[in-house]
XYZ file of C-alpha atoms in Angstrom:
497
model
C 125.782 104.379 62.096
C 125.621 106.224 58.810
C 121.791 106.509 58.840
C 121.793 107.990 62.324
C 124.585 110.457 61.500
C 122.700 111.756 58.484
C 119.680 112.440 60.596
C 121.805 114.473 62.939
C 123.197 116.554 60.036
C 119.729 117.222 58.754
C 118.543 118.383 62.217
C 121.570 120.581 62.537
C 120.817 122.088 59.144
C 117.482 123.123 60.311
C 118.767 124.533 63.617
C 121.767 126.444 62.205
C 120.525 127.111 58.619
C 122.418 126.805 55.350
C 125.130 129.053 53.911
C 126.557 128.571 50.414
C 129.560 129.937 48.771
C 131.106 129.562 45.337
C 134.759 128.749 44.550
C 135.098 130.908 41.547
C 137.685 131.178 38.930
C 137.065 133.063 35.696
C 139.400 130.736 33.738
C 137.155 127.786 34.027
C 133.512 126.957 33.614
C 133.687 124.005 36.025
C 132.626 125.798 39.175
C 132.541 123.906 42.378
C 129.702 124.832 44.857
C 129.834 123.749 48.481
C 126.809 123.773 50.796
C 128.092 124.725 54.237
C 126.442 123.049 57.198
C 127.023 124.709 60.626
C 128.194 121.879 62.858
C 129.652 121.920 66.352
C 133.480 121.795 65.739
C 133.769 118.562 67.803
C 130.931 116.845 66.016
C 131.673 113.258 64.806
C 129.262 111.181 62.892
C 129.520 108.103 65.080
C 127.839 109.890 67.997
C 128.898 111.272 71.322
C 132.531 111.016 72.564
C 133.161 109.124 75.742
C 135.807 109.568 78.419
C 134.798 106.373 80.092
C 137.519 104.361 78.341
C 140.940 105.202 76.826
C 140.448 106.462 73.185
C 142.678 104.073 71.354
C 143.515 104.220 67.732
C 144.454 101.636 65.111
C 146.214 102.838 61.903
C 147.750 100.120 59.780
C 147.265 97.582 56.972
C 147.474 93.960 56.043
C 149.398 94.128 52.726
C 148.645 90.484 51.814
C 144.887 90.922 51.659
C 141.742 90.882 53.753
C 142.053 90.819 57.525
C 141.587 87.493 59.266
C 138.864 87.016 61.868
C 141.473 87.052 64.624
C 142.782 90.409 63.242
C 139.160 91.802 62.951
C 138.589 90.800 66.568
C 141.646 92.822 67.503
C 140.517 95.866 65.504
C 137.039 95.778 66.916
C 138.636 96.553 70.403
C 140.040 99.844 69.331
C 137.853 102.963 69.528
C 138.802 104.284 66.031
C 140.268 102.379 62.993
C 142.153 103.971 60.081
C 143.044 101.631 57.234
C 146.529 102.599 55.874
C 147.038 102.843 52.134
C 149.126 99.657 51.783
C 146.093 97.545 52.573
C 146.265 94.538 50.130
C 149.280 96.022 48.428
C 150.638 92.616 47.398
C 147.343 90.973 46.450
C 148.231 91.270 42.789
C 151.020 88.790 43.360
C 148.444 86.155 44.340
C 145.879 86.929 41.650
C 148.273 87.371 38.844
C 147.273 90.915 37.975
C 150.618 92.285 39.190
C 148.894 95.344 40.452
C 148.814 97.008 43.883
C 145.596 95.865 45.618
C 144.663 94.074 42.437
C 144.301 97.514 40.789
C 141.967 99.270 43.169
C 143.279 100.294 46.720
C 140.180 102.276 47.509
C 137.899 99.191 47.026
C 140.255 96.986 49.127
C 140.340 99.495 52.055
C 136.573 99.993 51.933
C 136.081 96.207 52.105
C 138.004 96.100 55.353
C 135.684 98.685 56.872
C 132.715 96.616 55.850
C 134.274 93.367 57.307
C 134.797 95.199 60.706
C 131.173 96.146 60.858
C 130.043 92.607 59.834
C 132.364 91.055 62.475
C 130.903 93.295 65.128
C 127.489 92.042 64.212
C 128.520 88.319 64.218
C 130.168 88.874 67.645
C 127.245 90.655 69.089
C 129.141 93.875 69.665
C 126.670 96.725 69.877
C 126.754 99.093 66.996
C 127.684 102.046 69.209
C 130.806 100.112 70.498
C 131.979 98.995 66.937
C 134.797 101.223 65.998
C 134.236 103.796 63.219
C 136.420 103.027 60.161
C 138.097 105.524 57.943
C 140.123 105.064 54.741
C 143.281 106.717 53.444
C 143.807 109.393 50.800
C 146.762 111.810 50.252
C 146.689 115.497 50.074
C 150.084 115.547 48.326
C 150.005 112.851 45.662
C 147.697 111.027 43.375
C 148.432 107.324 42.704
C 147.697 104.678 40.119
C 146.527 102.261 42.789
C 143.281 104.301 42.629
C 141.721 103.881 39.210
C 140.095 107.255 39.030
C 143.237 108.999 40.089
C 145.211 107.019 37.483
C 142.784 108.190 34.751
C 142.981 111.730 35.872
C 146.799 111.759 35.884
C 147.035 110.288 32.348
C 144.716 112.906 30.879
C 145.722 115.975 32.950
C 149.475 116.109 33.515
C 149.287 119.932 33.106
C 147.463 120.037 36.398
C 150.419 118.594 38.318
C 153.504 120.063 39.638
C 156.547 119.629 37.462
C 158.639 118.046 40.185
C 158.677 114.229 39.799
C 160.561 113.516 43.064
C 159.568 109.967 44.152
C 156.631 109.985 41.817
C 157.651 106.515 40.268
C 156.536 105.003 43.517
C 152.994 106.310 43.001
C 152.841 106.013 39.236
C 154.889 103.062 37.939
C 155.082 100.654 40.809
C 151.401 100.320 41.721
C 150.735 99.016 38.093
C 153.655 96.597 38.264
C 154.541 95.300 41.690
C 156.274 92.203 40.124
C 159.183 93.572 38.157
C 162.139 95.526 39.491
C 162.339 98.236 38.255
C 158.585 98.242 37.264
C 157.512 98.913 33.794
C 157.113 102.586 32.809
C 153.506 103.767 33.270
C 153.940 106.770 31.037
C 152.918 109.058 33.856
C 155.627 111.382 35.092
C 153.944 113.898 37.514
C 152.106 112.935 40.680
C 151.422 116.067 42.870
C 148.325 118.040 41.963
C 148.997 121.740 41.787
C 146.278 123.046 43.947
C 146.829 126.619 42.694
C 144.943 125.561 39.643
C 141.121 125.336 39.674
C 141.259 122.014 37.743
C 143.448 120.336 40.407
C 141.079 121.529 43.176
C 138.123 120.144 41.193
C 139.914 116.891 40.897
C 140.352 116.547 44.668
C 136.888 117.772 45.582
C 134.906 115.932 42.944
C 136.906 112.800 42.116
C 139.021 112.056 45.298
C 136.354 112.914 47.759
C 132.807 113.364 46.359
C 132.667 110.476 43.808
C 134.738 107.988 46.060
C 135.060 108.494 49.785
C 131.813 110.478 50.325
C 129.802 108.025 48.279
C 131.241 104.925 49.985
C 128.639 103.545 52.305
C 131.248 101.241 53.989
C 133.315 103.966 55.524
C 132.853 106.629 58.172
C 135.295 109.182 56.822
C 138.694 109.779 55.385
C 142.306 110.364 56.641
C 144.077 112.940 54.496
C 147.820 112.319 54.776
C 150.514 114.851 53.903
C 147.825 117.415 54.021
C 150.092 120.440 53.608
C 153.470 118.717 52.729
C 154.134 120.706 49.610
C 153.154 124.151 50.947
C 155.212 123.595 54.148
C 158.313 122.147 52.419
C 160.944 124.891 52.387
C 163.649 122.232 51.571
C 162.084 121.952 48.069
C 162.114 118.197 48.005
C 158.587 117.820 46.690
C 158.540 121.057 44.571
C 160.654 123.944 43.534
C 157.986 126.554 44.633
C 159.075 129.816 46.188
C 157.778 131.000 49.508
C 154.936 133.097 47.944
C 154.164 130.197 45.635
C 153.883 127.852 48.546
C 151.672 130.320 50.357
C 149.247 130.408 47.330
C 149.461 126.663 47.228
C 148.451 126.419 50.851
C 145.567 128.932 50.610
C 144.153 127.297 47.508
C 144.482 123.814 49.035
C 142.643 125.140 52.085
C 139.791 126.251 49.841
C 139.715 122.773 48.386
C 139.494 121.265 51.969
C 136.614 123.570 52.942
C 134.619 122.367 50.004
C 135.640 118.720 50.228
C 135.142 118.487 54.057
C 131.727 120.112 53.800
C 130.635 117.460 51.349
C 131.876 114.793 53.723
C 130.029 116.384 56.716
C 126.853 116.588 54.737
C 127.109 112.930 53.893
C 127.604 112.044 57.600
C 131.352 111.374 57.180
C 134.456 112.713 59.004
C 137.748 114.118 57.710
C 141.038 113.992 59.467
C 143.779 116.261 58.211
C 147.282 115.265 58.789
C 149.755 118.207 58.856
C 153.025 119.451 60.448
C 151.561 122.951 60.785
C 151.322 124.684 64.157
C 149.791 127.759 65.833
C 151.604 131.139 65.342
C 152.315 131.541 69.083
C 154.259 128.224 69.182
C 157.856 129.012 68.474
C 159.369 125.529 67.991
C 158.461 123.293 65.013
C 156.445 120.207 65.966
C 158.841 118.029 63.955
C 162.164 118.864 62.521
C 161.204 118.794 58.884
C 158.443 120.148 56.624
C 157.329 122.860 59.165
C 157.745 126.014 57.223
C 154.116 126.614 56.534
C 153.527 130.058 55.108
C 150.178 130.461 56.946
C 149.909 129.174 60.528
C 147.460 126.632 61.820
C 145.333 129.533 63.227
C 144.473 130.487 59.680
C 143.425 127.052 58.704
C 141.187 126.396 61.736
C 139.582 129.847 61.427
C 138.663 129.206 57.764
C 137.385 125.619 58.363
C 135.315 126.537 61.564
C 133.897 129.770 59.754
C 132.571 127.400 57.078
C 130.870 125.263 59.689
C 133.328 122.282 59.030
C 133.932 119.606 61.703
C 137.306 117.941 61.333
C 140.237 116.623 63.373
C 143.870 117.316 63.003
C 146.415 114.606 62.988
C 149.930 114.658 64.422
C 151.661 111.608 62.955
C 154.822 111.909 65.082
C 153.535 112.652 68.598
C 156.298 112.658 71.193
C 158.860 112.547 68.420
C 161.437 113.776 70.970
C 161.753 115.334 74.434
C 162.785 118.896 75.168
C 161.481 121.759 73.084
C 159.918 119.349 70.524
C 157.737 117.749 73.202
C 156.865 121.200 74.780
C 155.933 122.585 71.354
C 153.581 119.633 70.642
C 151.901 120.024 74.154
C 151.539 123.766 73.625
C 149.961 123.289 70.270
C 147.602 120.608 71.416
C 146.341 122.857 74.186
C 145.556 125.562 71.659
C 143.743 123.125 69.432
C 141.642 121.801 72.304
C 140.698 125.470 73.304
C 139.697 125.949 69.629
C 137.627 122.753 69.615
C 139.845 120.860 67.226
C 140.047 117.120 68.098
C 143.603 115.726 67.992
C 144.524 112.422 66.477
C 147.975 111.315 67.375
C 150.387 108.437 66.497
C 153.477 107.884 68.642
C 156.318 106.139 66.821
C 158.376 103.820 68.986
C 161.938 103.013 68.057
C 163.540 99.987 69.818
C 167.053 100.983 68.843
C 166.673 104.413 70.443
C 164.977 103.305 73.637
C 161.861 105.394 72.589
C 162.909 108.036 69.999
C 164.740 107.683 66.765
C 168.417 107.720 67.731
C 167.533 108.387 71.279
C 165.373 110.724 73.318
C 167.126 114.022 74.329
C 166.119 117.059 76.396
C 167.269 120.634 75.818
C 170.396 119.923 78.039
C 171.492 117.271 75.421
C 170.893 114.656 78.204
C 169.606 111.432 76.782
C 166.452 109.957 78.549
C 166.215 106.217 78.469
C 162.832 104.502 78.392
C 163.752 101.099 79.608
C 160.845 99.277 77.813
C 158.188 99.862 75.207
C 155.612 99.917 77.976
C 157.244 102.882 79.640
C 157.436 104.968 76.375
C 153.774 103.948 75.707
C 152.687 105.144 79.069
C 154.688 108.315 78.805
C 153.092 109.134 75.564
C 149.563 108.189 76.822
C 150.059 110.493 79.772
C 151.194 113.393 77.414
C 148.104 112.802 75.289
C 145.696 112.754 78.101
C 147.203 115.945 79.557
C 146.218 118.041 76.550
C 143.603 116.057 74.555
C 140.210 117.647 73.769
C 136.829 116.156 73.110
C 136.938 113.740 70.073
C 140.663 113.015 70.265
C 142.260 109.561 69.784
C 145.703 107.981 70.503
C 147.734 105.531 68.521
C 151.152 103.885 69.145
C 153.226 101.568 66.835
C 156.580 99.789 66.802
C 158.486 101.285 64.014
C 161.166 98.568 64.209
C 158.809 95.631 64.687
C 160.661 92.346 64.348
C 157.414 90.642 63.346
C 156.882 92.925 60.385
C 157.901 90.639 57.554
C 156.920 93.154 54.922
C 159.245 95.997 56.156
C 156.390 98.533 56.353
C 158.157 100.441 59.047
C 155.490 100.737 61.728
C 152.399 100.532 59.453
C 151.886 96.726 59.446
C 149.095 95.153 61.446
C 151.554 93.334 63.738
C 153.160 96.708 64.642
C 149.799 97.874 66.149
C 148.990 95.528 69.186
C 146.090 96.297 71.413
C 148.038 97.249 74.610
C 146.605 96.105 78.020
C 146.999 99.735 79.112
C 144.132 100.737 76.872
C 141.878 98.856 79.128
C 143.594 99.360 82.554
C 143.791 103.149 82.353
C 140.393 104.408 83.485
C 139.554 108.080 83.016
C 136.226 109.474 83.717
C 135.485 113.054 82.623
C 138.370 115.641 82.668
C 138.003 118.029 85.680
C 139.710 120.940 83.967
C 142.510 121.728 81.588
C 146.204 120.891 82.187
C 148.062 122.847 84.788
C 151.417 123.911 83.392
C 154.386 124.247 85.703
C 158.212 124.101 85.755
C 158.716 126.745 83.059
C 156.294 125.105 80.683
C 158.008 121.672 80.912
C 155.449 119.925 83.146
C 151.695 119.315 82.413
C 149.333 117.844 85.133
C 145.619 117.165 84.588
C 142.928 115.747 86.676
C 140.186 113.294 85.517
C 137.433 111.816 87.644
C 139.397 108.577 88.068
C 142.965 109.491 87.183
C 145.657 112.127 87.606
C 148.190 112.341 84.677
C 151.458 114.136 84.664
C 154.110 114.360 82.083
C 157.480 116.314 82.070
C 158.970 117.140 78.612
C 162.347 117.860 80.169
C 162.976 114.926 82.491
C 160.782 112.346 80.760
C 158.960 111.724 84.063
C 155.266 110.774 83.902
C 152.523 109.335 85.928
C 149.169 107.717 85.280
C 147.941 107.657 88.849
C 144.529 106.215 89.668
C 142.766 108.334 92.354
C 142.677 105.330 94.687
C 146.427 104.780 94.361
C 149.313 106.604 95.942
C 152.175 105.115 94.085
C 153.458 107.007 90.996
C 154.349 105.240 87.815
C 158.170 104.548 87.554
C 159.854 107.201 85.444
C 162.618 106.801 82.870
C 166.301 107.066 83.658
C 168.131 110.240 82.588
C 171.548 109.529 81.147
C 173.892 112.537 80.438
C 175.621 111.841 77.119
C 177.593 113.552 74.466
C 175.714 111.886 71.636
C 174.095 114.573 69.346
C 170.447 114.698 68.753
C 169.321 113.209 65.459
C 169.424 115.594 62.479
C 166.257 116.506 60.734
C 167.378 114.765 57.494
C 168.056 111.420 59.331
C 164.729 111.564 61.127
C 162.811 112.287 58.027
C 164.406 109.597 55.782
C 163.877 106.894 58.331
C 160.156 107.306 58.917
C 158.433 108.295 55.757
C 156.047 105.464 55.181
C 156.645 105.321 51.407
C 160.024 105.590 49.667
């Protein structure tokens, strides 16, 4: 898979030519040079994208250690696999090291990607059907579960933001998962200040170039919390002013252009997770961390102008109905038009019959999804109505009773391979979504399927072309219960406390 993708990159270099630019800063002699390769915006190193089958996503971890063969067999059925950063988290309890992933999370995650490929070979799964596997890094924090990041933090605390909010979970705990509270690591700060050239060089050269881009086991990287500091007007992760956050966002974008170019040139793929949205979309996509100084238009333009191919991740797809649902759909349409593949994760809350503390529309009427399957199908229909080429869909149980580790939706057991991933047959899309009902309803035709979703009523359909019976819709229930507040939503779902 990697060898073929590198050949493709070389050919595209010859076709499109090479551009170079210098990220300059007179205060440092450590200049970072990125070679920009002009790629199609929907290019992905694992080959052509297919609409023949539903593009299912797995994004979880086994915190005890390596995946079992049974788990690997499940993973091999998905179309894209992301290894979440709590892979092998508790391994140090078994080995006696007392460290997260026995001291090297990057190595532990990489090993899972290698095992997936080996399992595909042993099970005679063709290479083109074996799912690409990406590992995790953060755009917000550095952590001592990655040795190179630990070394950098110890020696360069001046390159990190002064806010230490929740930093002990990324500095102290990974080096001592046994004691409570953990022993003091001596490291206070954990969030790189991307306004500083040294912090940008750290991300480009150490986080990406020397680790992910050089890892022959992985097909790319998922960058979580990609703009969390810049978009945080609540000042939880920093005390930056608006103008300082804007500078942070722009400098971080420069780092992403350079880092993603390196990945593309090595035949690897970046996914950027962010809460940002297009300027024309009035409503935030989620009710927190959405005050990004520059809109998504700016980010996409800069990355595409540099010839970078990447995908955007929406980690809380179909977070709620009403204007939140509509805004997410509007934004996804704009991304598809711009050639930005969309990676989504829908969180399912049993206690809320779909959404955290209940799904509500703009009339404050609560919409009840009577089963996990109905909320899954509603979310699948919403995704298919707006997804562009290269997009993938994931769904997890955030209150999984089988999650003995309390990972809140990110454990392996919380990501089953649903039968709908096989039963829903697509074929090529026959056009873009048709938007009706004052922007609430989206309908789209595929060769084998018609999909419809209504953000106000919660109605949906996944209707095969040979069928005449619509999918049953959820039940609207007028209620006086208030919609969940942004703070309660946020505190309940952040994957690391």
